[in-house]
Every structure is written in C-alpha cells, then in structure tokens.
Amino acid sequence: MSMPCLLGFNVLSGVQLFGMDILGMEDFLVSKLLLPAGSLIILLFCSYRFGWGFDNYLKETNTGKGMKMPKALAPYFKYVLPFLLLFLLITGFIQQ
C-alpha cells in the first residue's frame, strides 16, 4: 500500500488522478476522508446505544486514578462533535 507513496516523486511523478499527483491523492484520502470518517464512527459507537453507549464509555474512562470525565459532556459528544465531523467531511469533499 505504501509503494505509490514511495514512488510518487520517482517513477510515478507524472501520474495524475482526478487532477492530483499520487502524493496529493493519498493526502486527500487520509486527511480529508479517512481520519474524519473514522473519528465519526468511533464517536457514534461510543456515544449511542447502538454501539457501546455513553454510560459504558464514561464508566471505562473514569476508572483508575486521575481526572474524571463529567457526565455533563454527553450532549457535546452526542450532538456537537458529530456535526463538526460531518462538517469536516463535507468541506473535505468540496475543497478537493
């Protein structure tokens, strides 16, 4: 999977995909699509009942010593963060 990146400035330097070179395409895929989509999936899994659920997530994060996460952050995790991640995904497609 890393061979196109390795050869992006060598043998494949003239290859264009959707108007981008190989390294630009890989950067677009990773930074604009895979990272925000993966974050959204993990966030939804940890926040809603169809996944792990916020109560189980909170119980797991608050075990042990150190700072505790307050339950008051549940609306932020359930409503604000998914909206922000969707916004990042949409702007990633628009700004390609």
XYZ file of N, CA and C in Angstrom:
288
model
N 0.816 -1.197 0.000
C 0.000 0.000 0.000
C 0.863 1.267 0.000
N 2.087 1.168 0.460
C 2.924 2.362 0.508
C 3.769 2.551 -0.748
N 3.729 1.620 -1.662
C 4.551 1.732 -2.872
C 4.208 2.967 -3.712
N 2.932 3.314 -3.925
C 2.671 4.551 -4.675
C 3.263 5.792 -4.004
N 3.210 5.835 -2.684
C 3.796 6.974 -1.967
C 5.314 6.975 -2.118
N 5.908 5.800 -2.071
C 7.356 5.683 -2.211
C 7.817 6.137 -3.596
N 7.035 5.799 -4.611
C 7.418 6.120 -5.979
C 6.783 7.406 -6.492
N 6.119 8.156 -5.633
C 5.389 9.345 -6.040
C 6.237 10.439 -6.639
N 7.472 10.589 -6.200
C 8.371 11.590 -6.769
C 9.375 10.972 -7.733
N 9.267 9.669 -7.976
C 10.192 8.976 -8.885
C 9.472 8.556 -10.150
N 9.227 7.282 -10.239
C 8.664 6.666 -11.437
C 7.242 7.162 -11.698
N 6.478 7.388 -10.644
C 5.079 7.785 -10.792
C 4.877 9.296 -10.702
N 5.912 10.068 -10.905
C 5.794 11.519 -10.733
C 4.870 12.166 -11.760
N 4.686 11.553 -12.906
C 3.809 12.131 -13.931
C 2.379 11.634 -13.884
N 2.081 10.707 -12.996
C 0.731 10.128 -12.918
C -0.207 11.104 -12.225
N -1.352 11.341 -12.828
C -2.375 12.237 -12.265
C -3.667 11.453 -12.053
N -4.261 11.590 -10.879
C -5.568 11.012 -10.579
C -6.484 12.135 -10.125
N -7.559 12.355 -10.853
C -8.512 13.414 -10.534
C -7.827 14.774 -10.408
N -6.828 15.015 -11.229
C -6.124 16.287 -11.224
C -5.074 16.431 -10.138
N -4.788 15.348 -9.403
C -3.789 15.389 -8.335
C -2.723 14.334 -8.607
N -1.514 14.620 -8.134
C -0.484 13.595 -8.239
C -0.725 12.518 -7.180
N 0.099 11.492 -7.176
C -0.097 10.355 -6.276
C -0.066 10.800 -4.814
N 0.914 11.600 -4.446
C 1.023 12.024 -3.048
C -0.129 12.943 -2.649
N -0.570 13.788 -3.564
C -1.721 14.641 -3.274
C -2.988 13.835 -3.087
N -3.161 12.786 -3.891
C -4.330 11.923 -3.756
C -4.304 11.170 -2.432
N -3.142 10.654 -2.040
C -3.049 9.960 -0.761
C -3.290 10.910 0.409
N -2.777 12.111 0.305
C -3.015 13.106 1.348
C -4.502 13.436 1.452
N -5.158 13.591 0.305
C -6.589 13.860 0.303
C -7.359 12.714 0.937
N -7.053 11.491 0.555
C -7.782 10.338 1.091
C -7.626 10.218 2.595
N -6.414 10.387 3.076
C -6.174 10.201 4.506
C -6.692 11.376 5.323
N -6.285 12.596 4.977
C -6.592 13.736 5.845
C -8.009 14.260 5.684
N -8.593 14.147 4.512
C -9.929 14.706 4.293
C -11.038 13.671 4.411
N -10.724 12.385 4.263
C -11.770 11.369 4.291
C -11.608 10.353 5.414
N -10.487 9.645 5.442
C -10.340 8.534 6.378
C -10.295 8.974 7.838
N -9.530 10.009 8.156
C -9.447 10.447 9.555
C -10.770 11.003 10.081
N -11.462 11.924 9.375
C -12.751 12.380 9.891
C -13.816 11.273 9.917
N -13.845 10.400 8.909
C -14.840 9.323 8.889
C -14.581 8.333 10.014
N -13.327 7.975 10.253
C -13.003 7.076 11.357
C -13.336 7.687 12.704
N -13.059 8.968 12.862
C -13.397 9.655 14.112
C -14.902 9.682 14.332
N -15.650 9.914 13.266
C -17.111 9.938 13.379
C -17.652 8.562 13.764
N -17.120 7.518 13.179
C -17.571 6.157 13.502
C -17.275 5.823 14.961
N -16.076 6.127 15.433
C -15.726 5.857 16.827
C -16.583 6.691 17.765
N -16.801 7.951 17.420
C -17.624 8.826 18.257
C -19.051 8.306 18.361
N -19.638 7.912 17.243
C -21.005 7.383 17.267
C -21.067 6.074 18.033
N -20.060 5.231 17.896
C -20.025 3.973 18.629
C -19.971 4.212 20.132
N -19.177 5.181 20.565
C -19.021 5.440 21.996
C -20.166 6.257 22.581
N -20.929 6.936 21.766
C -21.929 7.866 22.291
C -23.352 7.330 22.285
N -23.668 6.406 21.417
C -25.061 5.992 21.263
C -25.268 4.542 21.645
N -26.522 4.188 21.909
C -26.866 2.848 22.372
C -26.596 1.761 21.353
N -26.692 2.060 20.058
C -26.439 1.023 19.058
C -24.979 0.586 19.034
N -24.141 1.280 19.751
C -22.740 0.910 19.914
C -22.472 0.530 21.351
N -21.501 1.165 21.915
C -21.102 0.903 23.283
C -21.981 1.653 24.267
N -22.388 2.844 23.921
C -23.208 3.681 24.794
C -22.351 4.615 25.622
N -22.854 5.826 25.848
C -22.066 6.828 26.558
C -21.845 6.440 28.013
N -22.820 5.788 28.639
C -22.638 5.392 30.043
C -21.502 4.382 30.196
N -21.433 3.411 29.306
C -20.323 2.449 29.358
C -18.993 3.127 29.045
N -19.009 4.040 28.086
C -17.801 4.795 27.758
C -17.338 5.608 28.960
N -18.278 6.261 29.617
C -17.953 7.082 30.783
C -17.412 6.222 31.927
N -18.021 5.073 32.134
C -17.554 4.168 33.188
C -16.119 3.716 32.909
N -15.820 3.425 31.648
C -14.470 2.974 31.278
C -13.445 4.103 31.408
N -13.801 5.296 30.974
C -12.838 6.397 31.041
C -12.605 6.888 32.465
N -13.553 6.667 33.339
C -13.411 7.149 34.710
C -12.840 6.113 35.663
N -12.397 4.975 35.159
C -11.734 4.007 36.033
C -10.304 4.448 36.260
N -9.781 4.095 37.389
C -8.390 4.427 37.692
C -8.251 5.790 38.339
N -7.007 6.191 38.476
C -6.697 7.470 39.109
C -6.648 8.566 38.063
N -6.682 9.780 38.516
C -6.549 10.914 37.607
C -7.868 11.641 37.411
N -7.870 12.503 36.419
C -9.058 13.312 36.141
C -10.206 12.435 35.675
N -11.408 12.837 36.018
C -12.616 12.129 35.616
C -13.362 12.950 34.575
N -14.000 12.261 33.645
C -14.797 12.938 32.630
C -16.201 13.147 33.188
N -16.718 14.367 33.149
C -18.056 14.610 33.688
C -19.146 14.119 32.738
N -20.265 13.706 33.315
C -21.399 13.241 32.522
C -22.042 14.397 31.754
N -21.762 15.623 32.168
C -22.332 16.797 31.501
C -21.823 16.955 30.068
N -20.785 16.237 29.685
C -20.272 16.313 28.322
C -21.059 15.450 27.337
N -22.016 14.700 27.806
C -22.795 13.811 26.926
C -23.453 14.558 25.769
N -24.131 15.695 25.980
C -24.713 16.395 24.822
C -23.663 16.875 23.830
N -22.510 17.265 24.322
C -21.420 17.690 23.428
C -20.960 16.524 22.551
N -20.804 15.345 23.157
C -20.384 14.164 22.413
C -21.463 13.688 21.447
N -22.726 13.821 21.821
C -23.816 13.275 21.009
C -24.279 14.206 19.903
N -24.172 15.513 20.091
C -24.762 16.439 19.128
C -23.753 17.384 18.475
N -22.844 17.945 19.237
C -21.925 18.946 18.690
C -20.806 18.287 17.891
N -20.126 17.321 18.475
C -18.998 16.690 17.786
C -19.390 15.974 16.496
N -20.511 15.218 16.439
C -20.880 14.627 15.143
C -21.134 15.680 14.062
N -21.753 16.794 14.432
C -21.981 17.869 13.474
C -20.658 18.428 12.962
N -19.699 18.653 13.857
C -18.399 19.180 13.444
C -17.657 18.203 12.532
N -17.724 16.914 12.843
C -17.048 15.935 11.995
C -17.722 15.804 10.635
N -19.036 15.884 10.590
C -19.729 15.888 9.297
C -19.364 17.129 8.489
N -19.242 18.245 9.168
C -18.824 19.477 8.506
C -17.432 19.314 7.898
N -16.512 18.688 8.641
C -15.168 18.443 8.118
C -15.195 17.524 6.899
N -16.019 16.491 6.950
C -16.130 15.579 5.809
C -16.669 16.293 4.576
N -17.701 17.082 4.756
C -18.323 17.774 3.624
C -17.368 18.809 3.035
N -16.722 19.584 3.891
C -15.772 20.567 3.364
C -14.563 19.905 2.728
N -14.204 18.705 3.183
C -13.122 17.969 2.544
C -13.459 17.587 1.118
N -14.715 17.222 0.873
C -15.145 16.915 -0.495
C -15.218 18.166 -1.351
N -15.712 19.256 -0.782
C -15.909 20.486 -1.555
C -14.562 21.103 -1.925
N -13.604 21.100 -1.023
C -12.325 21.764 -1.240
C -11.285 20.903 -1.944
N -11.664 19.768 -2.433
C -10.676 18.887 -3.063
C -9.962 19.636 -4.114
